[in-house]
Amino acid sequence: MGIQPTNAGIDFQQRVSAWFIICMLFEVDIENVLNLNINSSIKYITFESNDKIDDLVITSNNNKKIYMQMKRTINLSENEGSEFYSVCQQFVYQYLQNDIDDFAYILVTSKNSSNNISETLRRLLEGIRISNSFSITKEFNKNEQDVFRKIDRVIKQIYLDSTGKEITEKILLEILRRTYVEIFDIENGQSYEKVVKLYLYNKINVDVNLFWSFMIKMDLQLASARQTLNKKYLDKKFEDYLKKHKESNDNNELISIIGQFDSLEVRKDYILALQNQQIDLLFNLKNEIQDSNKLYLIELFRFNEVGKKELRYEEPYFLTLTNGIKLELVYRSATAKGIERFISSKKYKDRFEEYDVVYIGSNDSDDENKFEKIHNDLLLKYLNEKSNCLCSNCGKAIFQEDSLLIEIDNDNCEADIGIIHKECLIPVNRVLGIAKMPSDREYKFLKNFDINLWIKQIKDGQFCYNGAKILNQSVNPLVVETDTNNLVLGSYCVKTLLEDGTYKFATRRGNIDRYSKKDAEDFVNELNEKIKTGQIEKNPICYSSKSFIFGNYTTLVSQLGGTEEYIECKKSEVVKYNESIAKLHNKCKNFYTPLIYLVIDEKPLIVNDMFPLFTNPLELNGYLDNFEKVNIKIKEYQVAIIRDDKEFCLTIMNLMNQGIRPIIDIKFGKNNEIIQGYVVHTMYEMMLIHEMKMQKN
């Protein structure tokens, strides 16, 4: 019943719907994608349903219904012919269906929508949900009050027209508590689309771009037919694309990469070991080859006639045989082919090319026994219980083309199976084979990158760069508040009234700062003094209108130019802190992070006493190309993540104490000068510099 969408609007709707199909296919928790408190994955998806909110209806596995109306662009308007009015009609009409399973009514849009929708309304609705009352509206500033009045009047009018009755405060609250605004920048080439492709990269064994394009086109067909989709149908439809998932645990990221196994090689060990005098004497090998240039290739059966494993392995490289002889291992494989592959490798030739290999076979029976079958089944059980593709040795994410599938079988660890980075192999690891990543190598430069952690952390992070990116200069200072003391939880905060009737709270790392009463009063006195001085000097203290950067007018104009308006601060005051206000005005969970950096030989990459960090993993290749152009060549590295602000602050303080300067998104010019980046300084460092300047003056 809504306004007909444009082609761009249809494309946006298809892309969002395609992403939720992928989420259902891989059982992604809904709360990892939407800001909903619902611990469940997707059970059904209905396209262009007969419900009042009809674009997309998701039913969770705990049978809660999530309704989505999608608008690529939308403005806040009370006009009956407007898209916003139409969306509100659908939300009210759905509420009047009185379905007890209704959980959320979501307006899905993009950043192309007005700020009143994408930012202000989204925050107001969240604040109302948290407070579970309209008392929080008393705390709204002028613009927030205007936005709230508009949606309040629209819903009241729609309800009256539909029922002939005035809406009660209780019903209005119920409707607004179910109403959400979600932002997806998922159009071609946009940031969220890149995240989707990166997520698919480790999940499928076909070209990511083709698969994503196919999912978008499939959504159009599903919407035209008004179909309902379930996971069983998806598994069957995509079994050719996802054949590595077949008959495996659908949550098993490891199985999704290496494939499903019916059996593993468990009977024998093939080991390479360094020369040993006892072995020479036992097999009369003493005079054949010089002791320093000899390796043993020994074939060993693992189980005796009663199923006992008598070979004793000890980390990192020892094997004790049944006769008590202790060997120092070089390599351990489940197959002869695996040993041959290792002997032909560069790693072997670099160390042992001048060595001769002496083969020692086994005289034990080659007959199969039931204990091998039991051990095989146990390993397969462990393998299918794996929930992710983390390295079994170092614990970091696997994101490289060839990894190793190993069995962990030694006296130091419990029996297990998993994949590891090649460089994490230790000689007692029993190599079962090579684990091949999918063929699409578009993101191969993201070595060992943990995409799942990144998706989880980026959702409510990196807020500070939104403002920093609009500054006129390419090299920007980034002053970091490194105070990690979470014990200071004062009961007061500081609010500043602006000339347009709105107000802003003093924040730290994007969230309302909390003070003791005395500290709040001292800070207010300081701010009011600055406001007064600015007025006298005709250089008023202001907030910028879009990025909300705080400073005097002259400084803001020099930094931002004419890109924004500057709203003068009139007065600051102390107010009591409460969680509802915080939820309304807090911007993010992490202000600076997540960030990535490079690790070489288990240490962070340092370039000329600088620590490079990066905000966008998908752009890492461009930074590496820039480094190479100025003769900074980086080959063997891993990509690590700084996941939260606390870790970030501790990391930079440690490095800066060593004289190392962190720089985010750094690029170099032809003469190795810095031409782009956020140069990190601590607040304490800047205060010391200021004090030194004051002393000189």
XYZ file of C-alpha atoms in Angstrom, residues 28-693:
666
model
C 24.049 -16.008 11.994
C 22.525 -14.756 15.255
C 20.018 -12.002 14.525
C 21.396 -9.769 17.276
C 24.785 -9.767 15.503
C 23.150 -8.046 12.518
C 20.307 -6.026 14.041
C 20.228 -4.046 17.282
C 17.684 -6.410 18.779
C 17.852 -8.218 22.085
C 16.948 -11.600 20.625
C 19.176 -14.608 21.073
C 18.190 -16.583 18.001
C 18.917 -17.248 14.355
C 16.460 -17.137 11.441
C 13.841 -19.849 10.926
C 11.801 -18.426 8.036
C 11.923 -15.427 5.708
C 8.772 -14.244 3.929
C 9.055 -11.876 0.948
C 6.337 -9.347 0.133
C 4.051 -10.989 2.656
C 0.349 -10.434 3.255
C 1.178 -8.778 6.562
C 0.669 -5.055 7.039
C 4.441 -4.557 7.080
C 5.199 -6.536 3.983
C 8.658 -5.995 2.478
C 10.360 -8.689 4.545
C 9.200 -10.729 7.529
C 11.706 -12.755 9.533
C 10.592 -15.470 11.938
C 13.263 -16.441 14.459
C 13.893 -19.925 15.752
C 12.163 -18.918 18.981
C 9.127 -17.929 16.843
C 9.400 -14.162 17.214
C 8.458 -12.094 14.166
C 10.535 -9.201 12.866
C 8.866 -7.020 10.224
C 10.882 -4.835 7.867
C 9.860 -1.937 5.665
C 12.715 -0.809 3.443
C 13.311 2.716 2.195
C 16.632 3.621 0.617
C 15.922 7.285 1.315
C 13.230 8.753 3.537
C 12.513 12.095 5.199
C 10.630 12.868 8.396
C 7.263 14.277 7.359
C 3.749 14.505 8.800
C 2.222 14.789 5.327
C -0.290 11.983 4.692
C 1.185 11.381 1.253
C 4.754 11.014 2.522
C 6.747 7.799 2.740
C 7.241 8.298 6.461
C 3.498 8.555 7.040
C 3.003 5.393 4.961
C 5.597 3.473 7.002
C 3.946 4.568 10.261
C 0.582 3.409 8.895
C 1.983 -0.053 8.251
C 3.473 -0.212 11.747
C 0.183 0.799 13.402
C -1.862 -1.545 11.216
C 0.449 -4.442 12.106
C 0.133 -3.645 15.809
C -3.662 -3.749 15.488
C -3.413 -7.338 14.220
C -2.666 -8.211 17.851
C -0.162 -10.965 16.999
C 1.488 -12.050 20.244
C 4.613 -13.155 18.336
C 5.333 -9.651 16.981
C 8.757 -8.576 18.229
C 9.946 -5.626 16.127
C 8.825 -3.244 13.388
C 11.932 -2.037 11.560
C 12.388 0.808 9.132
C 15.471 -0.283 7.178
C 17.185 2.591 5.406
C 20.585 3.966 4.427
C 22.654 7.009 5.305
C 21.072 8.690 2.283
C 18.037 9.339 4.487
C 17.645 12.540 6.465
C 19.622 12.863 9.684
C 16.332 13.198 11.573
C 15.530 9.611 10.547
C 18.913 7.872 10.428
C 20.320 9.458 13.583
C 17.830 11.365 15.743
C 14.757 9.116 15.469
C 16.882 6.011 15.825
C 18.359 7.298 19.102
C 15.026 8.540 20.469
C 13.379 5.167 19.954
C 16.275 3.456 21.703
C 15.985 5.847 24.649
C 12.232 5.211 24.959
C 12.838 1.441 24.921
C 15.420 1.667 27.671
C 13.373 3.949 29.938
C 10.125 2.104 29.115
C 8.268 5.381 29.551
C 7.871 8.826 28.032
C 9.577 10.503 30.979
C 12.794 10.587 28.957
C 11.185 13.018 26.476
C 11.685 15.753 29.080
C 15.409 15.378 28.445
C 15.123 15.831 24.673
C 16.685 18.932 23.141
C 14.777 21.216 20.770
C 15.412 19.157 17.618
C 14.734 15.878 19.421
C 11.478 17.295 20.774
C 10.472 18.292 17.249
C 11.227 14.818 15.876
C 9.336 13.152 18.712
C 6.299 15.436 18.274
C 6.099 14.517 14.600
C 6.101 10.745 15.079
C 3.807 11.153 18.094
C 1.228 13.124 16.075
C 1.462 10.816 13.054
C 0.877 7.619 15.032
C -1.945 9.175 17.061
C -3.703 10.322 13.879
C -3.293 6.948 12.137
C -4.588 5.100 15.197
C -7.606 7.423 15.437
C -8.399 7.017 11.728
C -8.100 3.219 11.991
C -10.051 2.587 15.213
C -12.153 5.694 15.771
C -10.566 5.948 19.209
C -7.888 8.105 20.793
C -4.721 6.143 21.403
C -3.772 5.521 25.041
C -0.288 6.304 26.332
C 0.233 2.581 27.016
C -0.526 1.571 23.404
C 1.582 4.405 22.001
C 4.485 3.258 24.161
C 4.031 -0.358 23.014
C 4.131 0.669 19.351
C 7.217 2.856 19.775
C 9.042 0.220 21.830
C 8.628 -2.178 18.890
C 9.754 0.431 16.349
C 13.383 0.470 15.194
C 15.470 2.269 12.589
C 18.341 0.229 11.111
C 20.999 1.576 8.734
C 22.595 -0.554 5.995
C 25.182 0.920 3.584
C 24.952 -2.110 1.334
C 24.743 -0.665 -2.161
C 27.350 -1.460 -4.802
C 30.844 -0.787 -3.455
C 29.662 0.528 -0.084
C 31.230 -0.496 3.211
C 28.630 -2.999 4.400
C 28.572 -4.788 1.036
C 32.329 -5.292 1.382
C 31.795 -6.780 4.835
C 29.185 -9.166 3.391
C 31.599 -10.324 0.693
C 34.372 -10.747 3.211
C 32.048 -12.857 5.363
C 31.165 -15.059 2.377
C 34.812 -15.496 1.515
C 35.356 -18.198 4.133
C 31.934 -19.781 3.656
C 31.643 -20.798 0.011
C 33.726 -22.591 -2.600
C 32.660 -20.450 -5.574
C 33.369 -16.887 -6.684
C 32.117 -14.465 -4.006
C 30.981 -11.770 -6.432
C 29.000 -14.230 -8.548
C 27.392 -15.782 -5.488
C 26.416 -12.383 -4.031
C 25.010 -11.257 -7.384
C 23.018 -14.474 -7.671
C 21.555 -14.012 -4.175
C 20.414 -10.486 -5.072
C 18.718 -11.700 -8.251
C 17.147 -14.628 -6.422
C 15.569 -12.222 -3.947
C 13.728 -10.462 -6.782
C 12.253 -13.790 -7.876
C 11.240 -14.668 -4.320
C 9.618 -11.271 -3.808
C 7.689 -11.534 -7.097
C 6.324 -14.916 -6.043
C 5.705 -13.768 -2.426
C 7.498 -16.876 -1.186
C 8.470 -18.051 2.275
C 11.963 -19.469 2.597
C 13.399 -21.892 5.155
C 16.904 -23.174 5.780
C 16.184 -26.684 4.565
C 15.223 -25.292 1.162
C 18.363 -23.150 1.064
C 20.638 -26.062 1.966
C 19.202 -28.097 -0.885
C 19.216 -25.239 -3.399
C 22.826 -24.321 -2.726
C 24.315 -27.763 -2.151
C 26.443 -27.399 -5.302
C 27.792 -24.065 -4.068
C 28.130 -25.231 -0.496
C 28.995 -28.886 -0.982
C 31.586 -28.614 1.775
C 28.769 -27.976 4.221
C 26.794 -31.063 3.265
C 26.058 -33.490 6.095
C 28.088 -31.374 8.494
C 27.283 -29.201 11.429
C 25.858 -26.023 9.860
C 27.595 -23.874 12.483
C 30.920 -25.587 11.817
C 33.156 -23.003 10.199
C 36.096 -25.425 10.114
C 34.136 -28.088 8.211
C 32.907 -25.368 5.845
C 36.515 -24.815 4.784
C 38.184 -28.222 4.774
C 35.158 -30.326 3.845
C 33.467 -33.335 5.355
C 35.431 -36.565 5.982
C 34.174 -40.133 6.167
C 37.474 -41.450 7.532
C 40.956 -40.320 8.527
C 44.346 -42.027 8.393
C 44.831 -43.249 11.964
C 46.776 -46.536 11.665
C 50.376 -45.457 11.162
C 52.808 -42.677 11.938
C 55.529 -41.735 9.474
C 58.185 -39.760 11.272
C 61.408 -37.999 10.327
C 63.911 -37.944 13.196
C 67.455 -36.782 13.776
C 70.317 -39.276 14.026
C 70.459 -41.324 17.254
C 73.244 -43.680 18.319
C 70.850 -46.207 19.845
C 68.930 -46.489 16.582
C 72.215 -46.903 14.685
C 73.191 -49.778 16.967
C 69.733 -51.350 16.901
C 69.599 -51.453 13.096
C 73.367 -51.693 12.465
C 73.531 -48.329 10.699
C 76.623 -46.910 12.398
C 79.032 -47.029 9.482
C 76.704 -46.296 6.590
C 76.546 -42.499 6.754
C 78.278 -39.777 8.728
C 76.316 -39.149 11.922
C 75.844 -35.428 11.254
C 74.161 -35.943 7.859
C 71.507 -38.524 8.580
C 67.751 -38.564 9.118
C 65.555 -41.550 9.884
C 62.258 -42.063 8.096
C 60.469 -44.537 10.333
C 57.117 -46.235 9.725
C 55.319 -46.994 13.017
C 52.041 -48.647 13.900
C 50.162 -46.701 16.580
C 48.000 -49.350 18.259
C 48.963 -52.722 19.724
C 46.736 -55.803 19.713
C 44.692 -54.528 22.690
C 44.232 -51.030 21.304
C 46.837 -49.283 23.417
C 49.005 -46.480 21.996
C 52.527 -47.278 23.200
C 54.338 -44.493 21.372
C 54.874 -41.557 23.749
C 55.087 -38.103 22.191
C 56.148 -35.022 24.165
C 55.957 -31.403 23.017
C 57.612 -29.921 21.163
C 59.633 -32.629 19.379
C 60.268 -35.827 21.354
C 59.149 -39.402 20.713
C 59.835 -42.308 23.054
C 59.567 -45.722 21.356
C 58.264 -48.878 23.006
C 61.857 -50.006 23.709
C 62.594 -46.750 25.559
C 64.688 -45.100 22.843
C 64.033 -41.331 22.721
C 64.106 -39.576 19.342
C 64.138 -35.919 18.379
C 61.500 -35.390 15.696
C 61.677 -33.234 12.608
C 58.245 -34.067 11.176
C 55.321 -36.398 11.835
C 52.775 -37.400 9.213
C 49.784 -39.702 8.950
C 50.791 -40.858 5.462
C 53.872 -41.635 3.414
C 52.641 -39.096 0.868
C 52.688 -36.436 3.566
C 56.330 -37.193 4.351
C 57.209 -37.047 0.645
C 55.495 -33.647 0.383
C 57.504 -32.329 3.332
C 60.819 -33.650 1.933
C 60.149 -31.849 -1.350
C 59.315 -28.562 0.436
C 61.552 -25.503 0.629
C 61.493 -25.656 4.429
C 63.078 -29.137 4.328
C 65.633 -28.298 1.649
C 66.788 -25.145 3.426
C 67.781 -27.195 6.471
C 68.336 -30.783 5.349
C 69.270 -30.716 1.662
C 72.710 -32.253 2.412
C 71.222 -35.008 4.565
C 70.564 -38.613 3.563
C 67.356 -40.284 4.647
C 67.456 -43.821 6.015
C 64.145 -45.675 5.769
C 63.168 -48.035 8.589
C 59.982 -50.008 7.929
C 57.719 -51.783 10.388
C 57.373 -55.521 10.922
C 54.008 -55.260 12.659
C 50.807 -56.641 11.195
C 49.039 -54.519 8.612
C 45.650 -56.005 9.461
C 42.924 -53.549 10.416
C 41.668 -53.692 13.995
C 38.558 -52.354 15.690
C 40.509 -49.878 17.825
C 41.495 -47.915 14.746
C 37.827 -47.593 13.798
C 36.975 -46.352 17.294
C 39.787 -43.791 17.216
C 38.749 -42.669 13.719
C 35.159 -42.099 14.879
C 36.394 -40.166 17.916
C 38.487 -37.810 15.769
C 35.584 -37.234 13.378
C 33.388 -36.389 16.361
C 35.946 -33.827 17.577
C 36.224 -32.391 14.076
C 32.479 -31.934 13.673
C 32.265 -30.217 17.058
C 34.630 -27.445 15.954
C 32.734 -24.133 15.790
C 35.325 -21.922 14.077
C 38.516 -21.933 12.027
C 41.009 -20.805 14.640
C 44.523 -22.191 14.717
C 44.685 -25.081 17.206
C 48.187 -24.023 18.245
C 48.239 -20.212 18.435
C 44.479 -19.597 18.709
C 44.449 -16.938 15.982
C 42.142 -16.909 12.959
C 43.049 -18.911 9.853
C 42.979 -16.730 6.732
C 45.580 -18.133 4.368
C 45.423 -20.309 1.281
C 47.058 -23.483 2.606
C 46.761 -24.536 6.231
C 47.436 -27.892 7.848
C 44.905 -30.334 9.269
C 46.507 -31.998 12.287
C 45.793 -34.490 15.029
C 46.997 -33.474 18.477
C 48.280 -36.647 20.106
C 50.918 -36.227 22.822
C 51.372 -36.521 26.579
C 51.094 -32.749 27.102
C 47.611 -32.206 25.636
C 44.244 -33.866 25.419
C 43.511 -35.653 22.146
C 42.091 -33.266 19.543
C 41.985 -32.392 15.858
C 42.055 -29.042 14.078
C 43.763 -26.803 11.560
C 46.851 -24.687 12.094
C 48.912 -22.101 10.255
C 51.857 -23.750 8.534
C 54.233 -21.634 10.593
C 52.611 -22.869 13.834
C 53.454 -26.525 13.194
C 55.553 -28.265 15.846
C 57.163 -31.672 15.171
C 54.844 -33.690 17.440
C 51.743 -32.456 15.562
C 50.497 -35.366 13.444
C 49.850 -33.880 9.984
C 46.751 -35.356 8.345
C 46.807 -33.206 5.218
C 46.479 -29.735 3.726
C 43.332 -27.692 4.403
C 42.544 -25.700 1.261
C 40.771 -22.358 1.509
C 38.124 -21.430 -1.099
C 39.378 -20.589 -4.582
C 38.436 -16.883 -4.501
C 41.581 -15.051 -3.412
C 40.309 -11.471 -3.563
C 41.228 -10.935 0.091
C 44.314 -13.112 0.315
C 46.310 -10.158 1.692
C 44.280 -10.463 4.935
C 46.496 -13.160 6.366
C 45.045 -14.801 9.487
C 42.385 -12.087 9.753
C 39.499 -12.877 12.131
C 36.506 -11.688 10.090
C 33.946 -12.870 12.661
C 35.540 -10.775 15.409
C 35.749 -7.772 13.082
C 32.054 -7.951 12.109
C 31.102 -8.154 15.768
C 33.280 -5.214 16.871
C 32.826 -2.815 13.930
C 29.066 -2.635 14.462
C 29.356 -0.109 17.329
C 32.917 1.127 16.906
C 35.256 3.647 15.220
C 33.036 6.620 15.999
C 35.829 9.179 16.226
C 36.848 8.867 12.567
C 33.433 10.066 11.367
C 34.394 13.547 12.483
C 38.101 13.328 11.742
C 37.560 12.378 8.088
C 35.854 15.675 7.279
C 38.788 17.829 8.434
C 40.504 19.760 5.654
C 44.009 18.446 6.240
C 45.276 15.006 5.148
C 47.479 14.552 8.218
C 45.440 14.977 11.382
C 46.365 14.818 15.059
C 44.280 12.330 17.023
C 44.348 13.137 20.738
C 43.499 10.001 22.721
C 42.191 9.979 26.256
C 44.094 7.036 27.676
C 42.517 7.032 31.131
C 41.391 3.404 31.468
C 40.123 3.782 35.022
C 36.574 2.416 34.982
C 36.102 2.844 38.731
C 35.193 6.535 38.479
C 31.411 6.377 38.007
C 30.190 9.773 39.151
C 26.525 10.673 39.489
C 26.730 13.923 37.529
C 27.302 15.048 33.945
C 27.722 18.364 32.134
C 25.191 19.760 29.662
C 25.772 22.754 27.405
C 22.855 24.775 25.963
C 23.319 25.936 22.360
C 21.912 29.044 20.674
C 19.428 27.019 18.567
C 17.747 25.625 21.692
C 19.444 22.221 21.503
C 22.083 20.995 23.938
C 25.088 18.721 24.049
C 26.564 16.639 26.845
C 30.271 16.558 27.613
C 31.517 13.195 26.360
C 34.536 10.987 26.664
C 35.187 8.573 23.790
C 31.719 9.186 22.380
C 29.835 8.556 25.620
C 28.525 10.913 28.304
C 31.293 11.619 30.803
C 30.493 11.041 34.471
C 31.833 13.265 37.260
C 31.644 13.703 40.977
C 29.563 16.756 41.887
C 32.633 18.870 42.680
C 34.460 17.883 39.479
C 31.324 18.602 37.442
C 30.954 22.045 39.038
C 34.623 22.852 38.430
C 34.334 21.819 34.796
C 31.153 23.850 34.294
C 32.844 26.916 35.764
C 35.761 26.423 33.372
C 33.445 26.024 30.360
C 31.334 29.035 31.238
C 34.466 31.123 31.609
C 35.575 30.053 28.102
C 32.100 30.790 26.727
C 32.184 34.264 28.296
C 35.690 34.987 27.008
C 34.725 33.835 23.505
C 31.736 36.156 23.465
C 33.860 39.123 24.563
C 36.556 38.373 21.968
C 33.905 37.700 19.266
C 35.355 34.218 18.804
C 32.551 32.159 20.372
C 32.807 28.574 21.571
C 30.757 26.408 19.188
C 29.746 22.909 18.140
C 29.807 22.060 14.426
C 26.335 21.171 13.139
C 27.052 17.724 11.622
C 30.176 16.257 13.185
C 29.603 18.006 16.565
C 33.251 18.984 16.898
C 33.786 21.360 19.837
C 36.016 24.448 19.757
C 36.205 28.181 19.156
C 34.774 29.552 15.918
C 38.140 30.440 14.335
C 39.601 26.983 14.922
C 36.502 25.178 13.626
C 36.387 27.256 10.451
C 40.076 26.586 9.781
C 39.515 22.856 10.224
C 36.130 22.375 8.576
C 35.787 25.342 6.235
C 32.276 25.917 4.952
C 31.177 22.286 5.163
C 29.111 22.851 8.326
C 27.352 25.502 10.357
C 28.677 26.517 13.776
C 26.240 26.635 16.687
C 27.295 28.880 19.547
C 27.410 27.564 23.109
C 25.407 29.774 25.516
C 25.755 28.168 28.935
C 26.900 24.952 30.646
C 25.319 23.381 33.713
C 25.587 20.366 36.029
C 22.842 17.722 35.723
C 22.244 14.328 37.324
C 23.340 11.323 35.286
C 20.881 8.539 34.439
C 21.058 5.512 32.156
C 18.144 6.594 29.960
C 19.895 9.846 29.065
C 23.135 7.941 28.469
C 21.433 5.501 26.118
C 19.936 8.382 24.210
C 23.190 10.328 23.789
C 25.962 7.708 23.911
C 27.313 7.263 20.408
C 29.207 3.977 20.466
C 30.729 1.136 22.465
C 34.235 1.801 21.160
C 35.382 5.251 20.087
C 38.713 4.422 18.410
C 38.509 0.714 17.662
C 38.476 -1.879 16.160
C 41.726 -1.365 14.283
C 44.078 -3.729 12.518
C 47.857 -3.875 12.487
C 50.528 -6.155 11.049
C 52.487 -8.723 13.018
C 55.863 -10.042 11.859
C 57.660 -12.751 13.838
C 55.042 -12.341 16.593
C 55.870 -8.638 17.033
C 53.958 -5.569 15.797
C 55.334 -4.037 12.596
C 57.292 -0.864 13.398
C 58.372 1.400 10.513
C 60.938 4.114 11.295
C 59.762 4.332 14.930
C 56.119 4.460 13.808
C 53.380 1.916 14.504
C 50.989 1.724 11.513
C 47.341 0.910 12.264
C 44.436 0.754 9.829
C 40.703 1.423 10.086
C 39.514 -0.630 7.090
C 40.903 -4.152 6.518
C 39.524 -4.191 2.973
C 41.839 -1.307 2.066
C 44.970 -2.888 3.551
C 46.291 -3.906 0.140
C 46.369 -0.253 -0.933
C 48.486 0.662 2.091
C 50.853 -2.253 1.417
C 51.252 -1.060 -2.189
C 52.064 2.430 -0.896
C 54.646 0.998 1.505
C 56.317 -0.939 -1.309
C 56.577 2.192 -3.483
C 58.749 3.828 -0.818
C 60.835 0.658 -0.445
C 59.124 -0.635 2.697
C 58.709 -4.267 1.684
C 56.552 -6.504 3.846
C 56.148 -10.140 2.899
C 55.499 -12.576 5.716
C 52.980 -11.021 8.106
C 49.735 -11.652 9.945
C 46.807 -9.297 10.402
C 45.900 -8.724 14.050
C 42.967 -6.828 15.559
C 42.858 -4.362 18.439
C 39.329 -5.142 19.503
C 38.399 -2.413 21.997
C 39.421 0.983 23.339
C 40.959 -0.363 26.524
C 43.340 -2.601 24.556
C 44.085 0.330 22.221
C 44.982 2.694 25.060
C 47.231 0.178 26.782
C 48.949 -0.648 23.474
C 49.704 2.931 22.467
C 50.889 3.911 25.956
C 53.314 0.989 25.954
C 54.667 1.881 22.499
C 54.904 5.611 23.139
C 56.895 4.939 26.299
C 59.408 3.281 23.945
C 59.507 6.327 21.667
C 57.264 4.774 19.010
C 54.502 6.913 17.475
C 51.226 5.191 16.475
C 49.787 6.519 13.179
C 46.449 5.356 11.802
C 45.882 4.939 8.020
C 49.383 6.160 7.248
C 50.572 6.772 3.672
C 53.939 8.010 2.460
C 54.953 10.391 -0.320
C 57.787 9.850 -2.777
C 60.339 11.208 -0.326
C 59.102 9.013 2.534
C 57.254 11.942 4.087
C 53.865 11.275 5.715
C 51.103 12.534 3.400
C 48.100 10.936 5.125
C 47.202 9.621 8.538
C 45.957 10.238 12.062
C 48.995 10.927 14.253
C 48.169 9.661 17.725
C 48.936 11.780 20.808
C 47.810 11.197 24.359
C 45.895 13.856 26.256
C 48.600 13.795 28.943
C 51.269 14.406 26.295
C 49.375 17.415 24.904
C 48.905 18.859 28.403
C 52.660 18.656 29.018
C 53.350 20.424 25.714
C 50.837 23.129 26.649
C 52.431 23.608 30.074
C 55.891 23.924 28.497
C 54.623 26.597 26.108
